[in-house]
XYZ file of C-alpha atoms in Angstrom:
781
model
C -3.325 -1.122 -49.013
C -1.232 -3.978 -50.346
C 0.114 -6.569 -47.958
C 3.690 -5.463 -48.579
C 2.950 -1.844 -47.649
C 0.988 -2.985 -44.605
C 3.903 -5.185 -43.581
C 6.451 -2.373 -43.907
C 4.215 -0.004 -41.985
C 3.690 -2.525 -39.188
C 7.403 -3.300 -38.940
C 8.211 0.410 -38.849
C 5.753 1.070 -36.017
C 7.022 -1.877 -33.951
C 10.692 -1.074 -34.622
C 10.188 2.559 -33.613
C 8.457 1.508 -30.399
C 11.237 -0.992 -29.602
C 13.993 1.535 -30.311
C 12.388 4.262 -28.199
C 11.738 1.851 -25.327
C 15.244 0.411 -25.509
C 16.809 3.872 -25.574
C 14.864 4.857 -22.473
C 15.912 1.729 -20.566
C 19.571 2.101 -21.574
C 19.820 5.556 -20.035
C 18.527 4.506 -16.606
C 20.731 4.214 -13.527
C 19.411 0.893 -12.242
C 21.288 1.174 -8.954
C 19.175 4.221 -8.099
C 16.009 3.200 -9.937
C 15.547 -0.284 -8.479
C 15.428 -0.896 -4.733
C 15.972 -4.115 -2.794
C 15.145 -2.552 0.578
C 12.154 -4.387 2.040
C 11.036 -1.169 3.768
C 10.468 0.423 0.360
C 7.491 -1.925 -0.013
C 5.715 0.166 2.621
C 4.605 3.796 2.148
C 7.210 6.368 3.151
C 4.492 8.379 4.930
C 3.253 5.438 7.027
C 2.931 6.815 10.545
C 2.565 3.589 12.516
C 5.044 3.780 15.427
C 6.355 0.273 14.699
C 7.346 1.247 11.172
C 8.811 4.559 12.304
C 10.931 2.567 14.726
C 12.012 0.151 12.014
C 12.937 2.962 9.629
C 14.882 4.670 12.407
C 16.560 1.436 13.460
C 17.649 0.825 9.865
C 19.850 3.919 10.036
C 20.744 3.842 13.730
C 23.398 1.879 15.586
C 21.053 -1.040 16.335
C 20.945 -2.136 12.695
C 24.460 -0.968 11.834
C 25.980 -3.366 14.341
C 28.243 -6.184 13.193
C 29.484 -8.992 15.438
C 32.827 -10.621 14.643
C 34.409 -13.771 16.098
C 38.175 -14.134 15.685
C 39.926 -17.493 15.839
C 43.477 -18.698 15.405
C 44.981 -22.044 14.376
C 42.883 -25.131 15.183
C 39.850 -22.966 15.847
C 41.173 -21.636 19.165
C 40.593 -18.005 20.190
C 42.805 -15.573 18.331
C 45.861 -14.336 20.195
C 45.383 -11.115 22.124
C 47.880 -9.281 19.933
C 46.182 -10.497 16.753
C 42.700 -9.539 18.004
C 43.844 -6.111 19.182
C 45.671 -5.479 15.898
C 42.620 -6.510 13.890
C 40.279 -4.238 15.885
C 42.647 -1.282 15.589
C 43.128 -1.741 11.821
C 39.397 -2.235 11.189
C 38.632 0.965 13.116
C 40.687 2.865 10.519
C 38.529 1.592 7.642
C 36.040 4.185 6.279
C 33.270 1.575 6.186
C 33.225 1.432 10.005
C 32.346 4.165 12.448
C 33.318 2.350 15.628
C 35.150 -0.888 16.471
C 35.629 -2.367 19.934
C 37.432 -5.453 21.165
C 35.138 -7.079 23.712
C 36.670 -7.351 27.155
C 37.896 -3.792 26.900
C 36.458 -1.738 29.757
C 36.374 1.476 27.694
C 32.575 1.365 27.293
C 31.944 0.860 30.990
C 34.457 3.556 31.906
C 32.808 6.006 29.497
C 29.377 5.246 30.964
C 30.678 5.643 34.513
C 32.372 8.977 33.765
C 29.276 10.423 32.120
C 26.943 9.214 34.879
C 29.240 10.804 37.437
C 29.217 14.061 35.487
C 25.394 13.970 35.304
C 24.854 12.489 38.785
C 22.735 15.315 40.197
C 20.440 15.402 37.154
C 20.041 11.657 36.576
C 21.003 9.779 39.731
C 20.059 12.142 42.561
C 16.294 12.163 41.725
C 16.220 8.352 41.743
C 18.172 8.189 45.021
C 15.833 10.720 46.593
C 12.721 8.897 45.362
C 13.882 5.641 46.955
C 14.475 7.337 50.291
C 11.188 9.211 50.192
C 9.442 5.884 49.668
C 11.355 4.331 52.585
C 10.605 7.297 54.861
C 6.901 7.237 53.989
C 6.800 3.598 55.101
C 7.940 4.619 58.608
C 4.860 6.810 59.097
C 6.929 9.703 60.472
C 6.005 13.352 59.977
C 6.944 14.821 56.544
C 8.555 17.847 58.222
C 11.305 15.631 59.681
C 12.272 14.027 56.348
C 15.296 16.254 55.634
C 16.934 15.579 59.000
C 16.188 11.848 58.736
C 17.680 11.769 55.237
C 20.916 13.406 56.422
C 21.336 10.867 59.252
C 20.546 7.896 56.975
C 23.013 9.136 54.362
C 25.858 9.403 56.885
C 25.044 5.940 58.257
C 24.924 4.374 54.766
C 28.268 5.956 53.882
C 29.915 4.519 56.969
C 28.566 1.047 56.220
C 29.640 1.217 52.567
C 33.230 2.125 53.422
C 33.586 -1.173 55.299
C 32.794 -3.231 52.163
C 35.371 -4.431 49.578
C 33.503 -2.528 46.821
C 34.457 0.778 48.459
C 38.057 0.439 47.261
C 36.988 1.027 43.653
C 35.193 4.283 44.560
C 37.446 5.752 47.243
C 38.665 8.537 44.948
C 35.168 9.877 44.256
C 33.713 9.595 47.769
C 34.504 13.262 48.607
C 32.429 14.234 45.553
C 29.732 11.627 46.096
C 28.935 10.944 49.790
C 25.365 10.137 48.704
C 26.830 7.093 46.916
C 24.956 7.977 43.738
C 27.445 6.346 41.385
C 28.031 3.181 43.476
C 24.254 2.761 43.658
C 23.919 3.136 39.890
C 26.699 0.611 39.272
C 24.970 -1.846 41.592
C 21.694 -1.481 39.698
C 23.410 -1.782 36.308
C 25.923 -4.532 37.021
C 23.810 -7.356 35.551
C 22.956 -5.287 32.499
C 26.537 -4.341 31.781
C 27.412 -8.005 31.762
C 24.701 -8.691 29.194
C 25.609 -5.935 26.736
C 29.345 -6.337 27.412
C 29.771 -10.121 27.832
C 32.849 -11.537 29.476
C 35.287 -13.051 27.013
C 37.195 -15.287 29.401
C 36.824 -18.887 28.250
C 35.000 -17.901 25.045
C 35.829 -20.045 21.991
C 36.781 -16.931 20.020
C 37.983 -13.390 20.531
C 35.013 -11.075 20.030
C 34.837 -7.733 18.235
C 31.830 -5.407 18.125
C 31.645 -2.955 15.226
C 29.313 -0.238 13.987
C 28.928 0.489 10.273
C 29.236 3.991 8.891
C 26.304 3.454 6.473
C 22.906 1.775 6.643
C 23.167 -2.023 6.327
C 20.313 -1.962 3.796
C 22.332 0.152 1.364
C 25.145 -1.075 -0.864
C 27.534 1.238 1.003
C 26.873 -0.752 4.172
C 27.432 -4.142 2.539
C 30.200 -4.818 0.007
C 32.614 -2.145 1.327
C 32.263 -3.501 4.866
C 32.817 -7.107 3.788
C 35.843 -6.085 1.731
C 37.279 -4.120 4.672
C 36.942 -7.138 6.960
C 38.624 -9.458 4.470
C 41.369 -6.935 3.747
C 42.115 -6.389 7.435
C 42.052 -10.121 8.146
C 44.564 -10.718 5.345
C 46.951 -8.165 6.864
C 46.716 -9.743 10.316
C 47.040 -13.238 8.840
C 50.449 -12.323 7.445
C 51.792 -12.081 11.016
C 49.468 -14.632 12.591
C 48.981 -17.661 10.282
C 45.658 -19.413 10.727
C 43.866 -16.210 11.752
C 40.193 -16.339 10.687
C 37.155 -14.087 11.004
C 33.482 -15.062 11.139
C 30.975 -12.241 11.190
C 27.269 -11.483 11.107
C 24.978 -8.487 10.873
C 21.854 -7.172 9.193
C 23.958 -6.322 6.150
C 24.831 -9.980 5.561
C 21.148 -10.908 5.396
C 20.361 -7.890 3.212
C 23.220 -8.624 0.801
C 22.312 -12.310 0.507
C 18.652 -11.491 -0.092
C 19.563 -8.877 -2.701
C 21.832 -11.269 -4.609
C 19.270 -14.083 -4.615
C 16.411 -11.808 -5.671
C 18.487 -10.441 -8.548
C 19.193 -14.012 -9.662
C 15.513 -14.854 -9.378
C 14.537 -11.958 -11.643
C 16.687 -13.526 -14.354
C 15.862 -17.184 -13.998
C 12.149 -16.718 -13.281
C 11.683 -14.653 -16.437
C 13.718 -17.068 -18.567
C 12.056 -20.156 -17.093
C 8.624 -18.571 -17.437
C 9.265 -17.807 -21.110
C 10.588 -21.333 -21.664
C 7.585 -22.911 -19.912
C 5.113 -20.815 -21.888
C 6.758 -21.604 -25.222
C 7.017 -25.302 -24.382
C 3.288 -25.497 -23.653
C 2.535 -23.500 -26.779
C 4.699 -25.651 -29.058
C 2.980 -28.781 -27.773
C -0.383 -27.533 -29.035
C 0.560 -25.827 -32.280
C 1.115 -27.621 -35.531
C 3.960 -25.542 -37.016
C 6.572 -24.821 -34.394
C 8.465 -22.392 -36.601
C 5.298 -20.322 -37.103
C 4.787 -20.363 -33.338
C 7.907 -18.218 -33.061
C 5.712 -15.329 -34.227
C 4.348 -15.257 -30.663
C 7.721 -14.293 -29.176
C 7.816 -10.663 -30.462
C 4.400 -10.052 -28.910
C 5.644 -11.251 -25.501
C 8.908 -9.312 -25.742
C 7.173 -6.087 -26.769
C 4.714 -6.531 -23.911
C 7.523 -6.909 -21.367
C 9.378 -3.963 -22.900
C 6.278 -1.783 -22.639
C 5.756 -2.826 -19.027
C 9.333 -1.920 -18.078
C 9.174 1.421 -19.871
C 5.809 2.392 -18.362
C 6.774 1.426 -14.811
C 10.137 3.189 -14.931
C 8.525 6.294 -16.454
C 5.757 6.553 -13.864
C 7.737 5.790 -10.695
C 10.879 7.474 -9.444
C 11.955 4.250 -7.729
C 10.695 0.679 -8.053
C 11.173 -2.356 -5.871
C 12.830 -5.360 -7.464
C 9.896 -7.540 -6.330
C 7.812 -5.880 -9.064
C 10.007 -7.533 -11.689
C 10.041 -10.869 -9.850
C 6.235 -11.022 -9.730
C 6.085 -9.307 -13.137
C 7.540 -12.406 -14.753
C 3.906 -13.603 -14.804
C 3.360 -11.186 -17.680
C 4.907 -13.686 -20.089
C 2.064 -16.144 -19.619
C -0.633 -13.469 -19.709
C 0.605 -11.367 -22.611
C 0.673 -14.329 -24.972
C -3.111 -14.764 -24.632
C -3.965 -12.077 -27.175
C -1.468 -13.532 -29.624
C -3.109 -16.931 -29.275
C -6.588 -15.608 -29.782
C -5.697 -13.507 -32.847
C -3.263 -15.935 -34.460
C -5.138 -19.171 -33.800
C -8.599 -17.919 -34.725
C -9.473 -19.267 -38.188
C -10.968 -16.881 -40.764
C -14.748 -16.823 -40.919
C -14.496 -17.564 -44.668
C -11.593 -18.032 -47.062
C -11.778 -14.468 -48.378
C -11.781 -12.769 -44.959
C -8.796 -10.436 -44.659
C -6.842 -9.761 -41.490
C -8.490 -6.486 -40.482
C -11.953 -7.977 -40.980
C -10.967 -10.710 -38.530
C -9.703 -8.097 -36.093
C -13.027 -6.237 -36.277
C -14.880 -9.518 -35.749
C -12.825 -10.343 -32.667
C -12.635 -6.793 -31.361
C -15.427 -7.134 -28.815
C -14.051 -10.115 -26.843
C -10.503 -8.827 -27.177
C -11.375 -5.369 -25.877
C -13.740 -6.699 -23.211
C -11.052 -9.070 -21.979
C -8.194 -6.570 -22.086
C -9.910 -3.428 -20.895
C -11.781 -5.014 -18.003
C -8.561 -6.681 -16.831
C -6.603 -3.467 -17.226
C -9.333 -1.589 -15.343
C -8.937 -4.030 -12.469
C -5.182 -3.578 -12.443
C -5.553 0.183 -12.764
C -7.518 0.157 -9.544
C -4.367 -1.123 -7.828
C -3.062 2.424 -8.249
C -5.348 3.337 -5.347
C -3.504 0.934 -3.030
C -1.612 2.276 -0.028
C 1.347 0.024 -0.792
C 3.893 1.305 -3.336
C 4.639 -2.238 -4.476
C 0.987 -2.902 -5.368
C 0.750 0.386 -7.274
C 3.942 -0.405 -9.173
C 2.697 -3.904 -10.010
C -0.611 -2.478 -11.251
C 1.186 -0.165 -13.687
C 3.645 -2.865 -14.773
C 1.049 -5.539 -15.573
C -1.650 -3.157 -16.816
C 0.723 -1.425 -19.229
C 2.107 -4.793 -20.302
C -1.378 -6.069 -21.194
C -2.214 -2.977 -23.252
C 1.129 -3.289 -25.050
C 0.503 -7.007 -25.615
C -2.844 -6.359 -27.317
C -1.495 -3.478 -29.400
C 1.623 -5.439 -30.357
C -0.437 -8.505 -31.311
C -2.815 -6.508 -33.506
C 0.011 -4.695 -35.302
C 2.467 -7.599 -35.509
C 0.092 -10.168 -36.988
C -0.875 -7.656 -39.650
C 2.692 -8.185 -40.940
C 2.292 -11.984 -41.164
C 1.239 -13.192 -44.604
C -1.126 -15.896 -43.413
C -2.155 -14.836 -39.890
C -3.567 -18.190 -38.832
C -1.726 -20.686 -36.635
C -3.293 -24.110 -36.860
C -3.516 -26.165 -33.701
C -2.029 -29.634 -33.509
C -4.605 -32.380 -33.860
C -4.374 -35.087 -31.206
C -5.852 -38.506 -31.502
C -8.660 -38.858 -29.059
C -11.526 -41.122 -28.376
C -15.132 -40.070 -28.374
C -15.876 -36.898 -26.400
C -17.702 -36.832 -23.125
C -21.314 -37.835 -23.422
C -23.951 -35.434 -22.225
C -24.792 -37.650 -19.276
C -21.174 -37.968 -18.177
C -20.646 -34.242 -18.572
C -23.695 -33.545 -16.415
C -22.439 -36.013 -13.810
C -19.023 -34.389 -13.684
C -20.586 -30.949 -13.490
C -22.731 -32.055 -10.536
C -19.642 -33.496 -8.860
C -17.842 -30.178 -9.301
C -20.815 -28.310 -7.826
C -20.938 -30.730 -4.885
C -17.201 -30.315 -4.268
C -17.645 -26.547 -4.429
C -20.460 -26.652 -1.877
C -18.321 -28.786 0.430
C -15.393 -26.365 0.072
C -17.418 -23.204 0.803
C -17.723 -23.692 4.620
C -13.916 -23.708 4.708
C -14.046 -19.929 4.156
C -15.037 -19.589 7.823
C -11.848 -21.435 8.820
C -9.396 -19.210 6.959
C -6.309 -18.193 8.932
C -4.329 -15.059 8.079
C -0.650 -14.578 8.827
C 1.069 -11.463 7.483
C 4.811 -11.192 8.016
C 7.168 -8.803 6.242
C 9.938 -11.400 6.552
C 8.140 -13.502 3.933
C 9.033 -10.833 1.381
C 12.652 -11.943 1.584
C 14.399 -15.158 0.651
C 15.284 -17.196 3.749
C 19.004 -17.803 4.278
C 19.292 -20.839 6.591
C 23.110 -20.950 6.466
C 23.485 -17.274 7.355
C 20.826 -17.639 10.060
C 22.703 -20.520 11.682
C 25.954 -18.564 11.570
C 24.185 -15.522 13.033
C 22.765 -17.589 15.892
C 26.180 -19.116 16.620
C 28.035 -15.798 16.721
C 25.238 -14.011 18.594
C 25.367 -16.699 21.288
C 29.067 -15.923 21.791
C 28.054 -12.316 22.501
C 25.591 -13.417 25.169
C 22.341 -13.372 23.196
C 19.896 -15.956 24.504
C 16.760 -17.394 22.974
C 14.799 -16.969 26.225
C 15.445 -13.216 26.335
C 12.974 -10.753 24.849
C 14.020 -7.355 23.550
C 11.528 -4.517 23.987
C 11.634 -0.974 22.604
C 9.680 1.703 24.439
C 9.249 4.851 22.367
C 7.987 8.403 22.595
C 8.104 11.681 20.690
C 10.806 12.833 23.136
C 13.217 10.966 25.329
C 11.344 11.931 28.508
C 8.041 10.893 26.951
C 9.656 7.534 26.200
C 10.850 7.355 29.817
C 7.291 7.943 31.067
C 6.074 5.121 28.818
C 8.881 2.935 30.133
C 7.542 3.405 33.644
C 4.117 2.129 32.500
C 5.742 -0.767 30.641
C 7.767 -1.873 33.661
C 4.632 -1.767 35.837
C 2.831 -3.975 33.297
C 5.823 -6.289 33.089
C 5.903 -6.776 36.858
C 2.220 -7.662 36.863
C 2.098 -9.786 33.691
C 5.369 -11.540 34.508
C 4.153 -12.541 37.967
C 7.334 -11.217 39.555
C 9.525 -13.671 37.605
C 10.641 -11.278 34.866
C 14.107 -9.746 35.194
C 14.839 -6.618 33.182
C 17.966 -4.810 32.102
C 17.898 -1.230 30.831
C 18.753 2.367 31.503
C 15.577 2.939 33.533
C 17.828 2.204 36.510
C 19.723 5.470 35.947
C 17.163 7.729 34.211
C 14.416 9.441 36.258
C 10.949 10.210 34.999
C 9.780 13.812 34.708
C 7.732 13.358 37.870
C 10.665 12.016 39.884
C 12.945 14.767 38.605
C 10.328 17.416 39.436
C 10.107 16.043 42.988
C 13.891 16.394 43.331
C 13.673 20.032 42.157
C 11.011 20.746 44.781
C 13.132 19.103 47.468
C 16.049 21.392 46.686
C 13.780 24.439 46.840
C 11.795 23.404 49.942
C 14.694 22.025 51.975
C 17.655 24.387 51.691
C 18.688 23.196 55.157
C 19.544 19.693 53.876
C 23.154 20.552 53.017
C 23.893 21.848 56.524
C 22.045 18.907 58.119
C 24.130 16.485 56.085
C 27.349 18.289 57.048
C 26.391 17.938 60.702
C 25.413 14.277 60.321
C 28.700 13.437 58.617
C 30.658 15.120 61.410
C 28.614 13.265 64.019
C 29.413 9.979 62.248
C 33.150 10.687 62.558
C 33.850 12.100 59.091
C 35.789 15.268 58.429
C 33.239 17.629 56.926
C 35.953 19.569 55.073
C 36.698 16.464 53.013
C 33.310 16.857 51.309
C 33.699 20.466 50.229
C 33.633 19.485 46.480
C 30.290 17.751 46.985
C 28.637 20.606 48.844
C 29.831 23.130 46.255
C 28.449 21.010 43.387
C 25.169 20.400 45.244
C 24.692 24.101 45.854
C 25.237 24.920 42.186
C 22.774 22.220 41.168
C 20.084 23.311 43.638
C 20.338 26.864 42.396
C 20.533 26.262 38.612
C 18.544 23.043 38.024
C 15.626 23.225 35.550
C 12.946 20.850 34.286
C 14.747 20.455 30.936
C 17.976 19.170 32.459
C 17.225 15.429 31.959
C 16.761 15.844 28.202
C 20.110 17.610 27.854
C 21.823 15.130 30.149
C 20.533 12.140 28.189
C 21.689 13.659 24.899
C 25.145 14.075 26.434
C 25.016 10.538 27.832
C 24.104 9.037 24.448
C 26.976 10.879 22.771
C 29.467 9.341 25.227
C 28.151 5.777 25.145
C 30.284 3.469 23.011
C 29.982 -0.186 22.146
C 26.954 -2.380 22.861
C 25.861 -0.324 25.872
C 25.118 2.524 23.470
C 22.275 0.462 21.994
C 20.161 0.841 25.141
C 19.161 4.444 24.401
C 18.280 6.614 21.434
C 17.430 10.273 21.934
C 16.425 11.915 18.674
C 13.713 12.481 16.078
C 11.163 11.402 14.988
C 11.128 8.968 17.908
C 13.264 8.381 20.966
C 13.366 5.004 22.658
C 14.740 2.875 25.471
C 15.730 -0.756 24.982
C 14.822 -3.251 27.705
C 16.163 -6.808 27.859
C 13.813 -9.140 29.711
C 14.205 -12.765 30.724
C 11.144 -14.916 31.523
C 9.007 -12.303 29.772
C 5.245 -12.890 29.445
C 3.918 -14.268 26.156
C 1.392 -11.470 25.723
C 2.295 -8.355 23.782
C 2.550 -5.133 25.818
C -0.659 -3.048 25.766
C -0.712 -0.077 23.359
C -0.743 2.402 26.236
C 2.815 1.420 27.172
C 4.100 2.427 23.712
C 6.270 -0.649 23.751
C 6.838 -3.283 21.076
C 8.946 -6.401 21.108
C 11.682 -7.027 18.560
C 9.625 -9.885 17.070
C 6.741 -7.476 16.417
C 9.129 -5.130 14.625
C 10.598 -7.984 12.580
C 7.201 -9.129 11.311
C 5.274 -5.799 11.246
C 2.260 -8.106 11.318
C -0.156 -5.489 12.656
C 0.678 -3.044 9.860
C 0.451 -5.714 7.171
C -2.857 -6.975 8.559
C -4.214 -3.442 8.121
C -2.913 -3.295 4.565
C -4.488 -6.680 3.883
C -7.880 -5.287 4.894
C -7.298 -2.350 2.567
C -6.237 -4.718 -0.226
C -9.388 -6.791 0.324
C -11.695 -3.830 -0.244
C -9.612 -2.700 -3.179
C -9.823 -6.175 -4.723
C -13.577 -6.330 -4.225
C -13.959 -2.923 -5.869
C -11.757 -4.037 -8.763
C -13.778 -7.211 -9.225
C -16.959 -5.140 -9.190
C -15.539 -3.038 -12.040
C -14.524 -6.140 -14.013
C -17.896 -7.763 -13.380
C -19.779 -4.628 -14.368
C -17.849 -4.514 -17.645
C -18.827 -8.109 -18.397
C -22.473 -7.493 -17.492
C -22.684 -4.408 -19.677
C -21.089 -6.274 -22.586
C -23.071 -9.514 -22.391
C -26.237 -8.668 -20.498
C -27.302 -9.594 -16.996
C -28.101 -13.259 -17.531
C -25.166 -14.235 -19.730
C -22.744 -11.840 -18.036
C -23.522 -13.265 -14.601
C -22.970 -16.782 -15.912
C -19.641 -15.809 -17.474
C -18.381 -14.007 -14.378
C -19.593 -16.695 -11.960
C -16.897 -19.114 -13.192
C -13.821 -17.148 -12.017
C -15.558 -15.995 -8.828
C -16.669 -19.514 -8.014
C -13.171 -20.877 -8.645
C -11.747 -18.270 -6.251
C -14.232 -19.019 -3.461
C -13.794 -22.762 -3.860
C -9.994 -22.549 -3.725
C -10.021 -20.359 -0.619
C -12.502 -22.727 0.965
C -10.028 -25.585 0.425
C -7.281 -23.461 1.981
C -9.521 -23.040 5.008
C -10.254 -26.765 5.342
C -6.546 -27.637 5.097
C -5.602 -24.972 7.643
C -3.192 -23.313 5.215
C -2.323 -19.826 6.558
C -2.871 -17.053 4.025
C -1.344 -13.636 3.610
C -1.947 -10.493 1.584
C -0.330 -12.055 -1.482
C -2.834 -14.922 -1.562
C -5.461 -12.179 -1.692
C -3.614 -10.421 -4.501
C -3.295 -13.757 -6.306
C -7.041 -14.280 -6.049
C -7.668 -10.862 -7.572
C -5.242 -11.568 -10.421
C -6.756 -15.011 -10.920
C -10.292 -13.661 -11.293
C -9.097 -10.935 -13.670
C -7.341 -13.518 -15.838
C -9.766 -16.433 -15.774
C -12.747 -14.308 -16.708
C -10.991 -13.887 -20.084
C -11.414 -17.596 -20.766
C -15.104 -17.398 -19.947
C -15.489 -14.490 -22.357
C -13.657 -16.239 -25.210
C -15.616 -19.466 -24.641
C -18.903 -17.580 -24.526
C -18.075 -15.805 -27.788
C -17.622 -19.163 -29.484
C -20.845 -20.412 -27.929
C -22.780 -17.576 -29.565
C -21.604 -18.967 -32.885
C -22.532 -22.520 -31.775
C -18.892 -23.551 -31.834
C -16.866 -25.429 -29.203
C -14.453 -23.353 -27.074
C -11.460 -22.488 -29.241
C -8.169 -24.248 -28.607
C -6.679 -20.805 -27.919
C -8.615 -20.718 -24.613
C -7.062 -24.005 -23.522
C -3.653 -22.868 -24.662
C -3.961 -19.478 -22.954
C -5.019 -21.084 -19.693
C -2.217 -23.629 -19.753
C 0.471 -21.052 -20.561
C -0.837 -18.788 -17.788
C -0.812 -21.721 -15.377
C 2.733 -22.514 -16.509
C 4.012 -18.970 -15.941
C 2.418 -18.727 -12.501
C 3.540 -22.255 -11.730
C 7.095 -21.035 -12.287
C 6.467 -18.317 -9.699
C 5.473 -21.084 -7.282
C 9.099 -22.290 -7.515
C 10.423 -18.978 -6.178
C 12.489 -18.894 -3.022
C 10.447 -15.915 -1.780
C 7.459 -17.176 0.267
C 5.018 -14.461 -0.830
C 5.885 -14.967 -4.511
C 5.240 -18.702 -4.074
C 1.907 -17.841 -2.463
C 0.868 -15.605 -5.347
C 2.052 -18.014 -8.060
C 0.422 -21.117 -6.586
C -2.871 -19.289 -5.949
C -3.237 -18.040 -9.530
C -2.044 -21.329 -11.089
C -4.611 -23.319 -9.093
C -7.382 -20.853 -9.912
C -6.626 -21.051 -13.631
C -6.694 -24.854 -13.603
C -9.966 -24.942 -11.630
C -11.581 -22.363 -13.934
C -10.443 -24.303 -17.017
C -11.964 -27.484 -15.601
C -15.256 -25.691 -14.994
C -15.284 -24.204 -18.508
C -14.755 -27.673 -19.983
C -17.666 -28.978 -17.963
C -19.933 -25.951 -18.472
C -21.821 -25.912 -21.804
C -22.164 -22.340 -22.998
C -24.459 -23.363 -25.833
C -27.472 -22.223 -23.800
C -26.300 -18.633 -23.914
C -28.621 -16.211 -25.659
C -27.900 -15.123 -29.186
C -25.972 -11.892 -29.455
C -26.229 -9.570 -32.434
């Protein structure tokens, strides 16, 4: 085949591949295809309770809450009319489900009305339990409890009516002589103040709002921000100087999304620029070096097409980390293009056949390692494995085909002036120094510290965090308060766990911990069952109470509504009543107080606010986690790190086996020892310096070994021919270090961790290769 025909054929194949790939990418709906939700990095079928809670919270009122601070001219609190008008107008916006001006008693009134309606189901069992405990302490006979209870109730009612608080409840006393609702209000009064802070003297008028959509979706971000700005502009027309500051999960999610999208662009462009800059420094003809660009672009195109074909939805982090492909894909171009012909008459395909073994050994063993990532539990790791693995295969195929279209497929390296090379003695001395440093670093492996935190997958937003802290403080949030969520498969199962949690909290807190929550008005199944038995075993209680009230000077006829309601309850009450009552209670709760309870599927939970809480995490038996545990998901990520470790070791075993089978046990072990030794030495240094590591350092180590073993293979191939390591090895290593070094500039902590780990490993491995003479390798046929 003539060169011209070969060139046309090669161009046709590459053009067809580019057109098909481009057509596929153009038809995609990237809004649906690419996710920025950090929870999409974790398997959808993960059954850990913490993650189930987080997924539920992401769509429930807790995460859909927005806090708004309204100010007028000179930063003073907004006028009452302006604040009320703003809240009313915002409530009409479709982006919001509920809006409340703080200081409004509507939430407390709604809670009080519903508790009164459910008083016999929720409050009576708790009232009875307290009195049974008090009666047991007297040591009196159980048979006399009913009569004692009637007398104590009449006495307590008489005492209560002499207090100032009785004025607020005088209308309901005929329906509630047991003082169930006043008792509940007394137990809840501190908590209501915390979830419904007073606004008197606050530096701004406060508005609480609930989004109609999840804050992690676009529908819960831009439309909500636009609605706030639009409503503020309307109010500002009548009240000049009116301003709104706001915070919520959606602000953090939107800021992270915008910054990650920017990073995808600039990391890829900067990576390409860094790789080409390094390449152009070492090549003699810069214009001929441009032949490397199509190989890189086709590799990236193939990676995008493969990943979007295989996965229904991908996380944007795949493309952030995938920018490393630029520095890796160019390796095969270097090795093919910069390898001189064996003799002047050698044609291109003869050179390809000569270099096929190292090229295939390098590519296929690396791809095999990345393919093993498909076995990972984490969707992100699987997606990255397909993206990089497919990109490497496309890079090799594109390099082989593309350079067949170049008339003289040899790129000469730039010659630098240099002094005499290292003498054998100096090289041996440096090699011994490297070995000594490696031996010193190894004990540091025992000092490694691991810290996995899902928050490191996002870009920190210090300005938004400060604004969030400022506004949250206006709403009564305090840094010394801990938020706990106690969960269960049902709401009553969660209530039983809450009882265990509160017992642990009393013991671990040494009596100093104060708690706020709905446990004060929700009985456990056991307490409710005891109340049912009381109604069945003591039918005489109603008549005894009537008599006691008359003896205390009350008109018994005044309490006819109570006795009628009590009789209906005693006759119709069932064990399932609390579940139905709590569902009704949740439906009526509005504003911040509604955040204290969630009754639903797959999990129900109670929220407890605790001050002076113990430092220790609640034991697993309490089914309780703190908000900080949910924010970090550190236990789940630690488990995934263990899984990733075994997966990485298996992948390295596959890569190492491929090298051993290709080069024999002695030479293969020597080749593979360089990347493995560089990895162990680097992690040992991390241990000595006390640098905390996470799962992405581990992933970086795996990538580093997969990549640096290529340089050992290429150097060993030259050694078999008694030649020095080709300049393409140096160039490949430096461009890879450059592309991963760019990742180390990322604003995302885990991307920085991965980039810096691989860049350091590549540099260390390159140093070792320069110091390690491969000339002693056995001859290969």
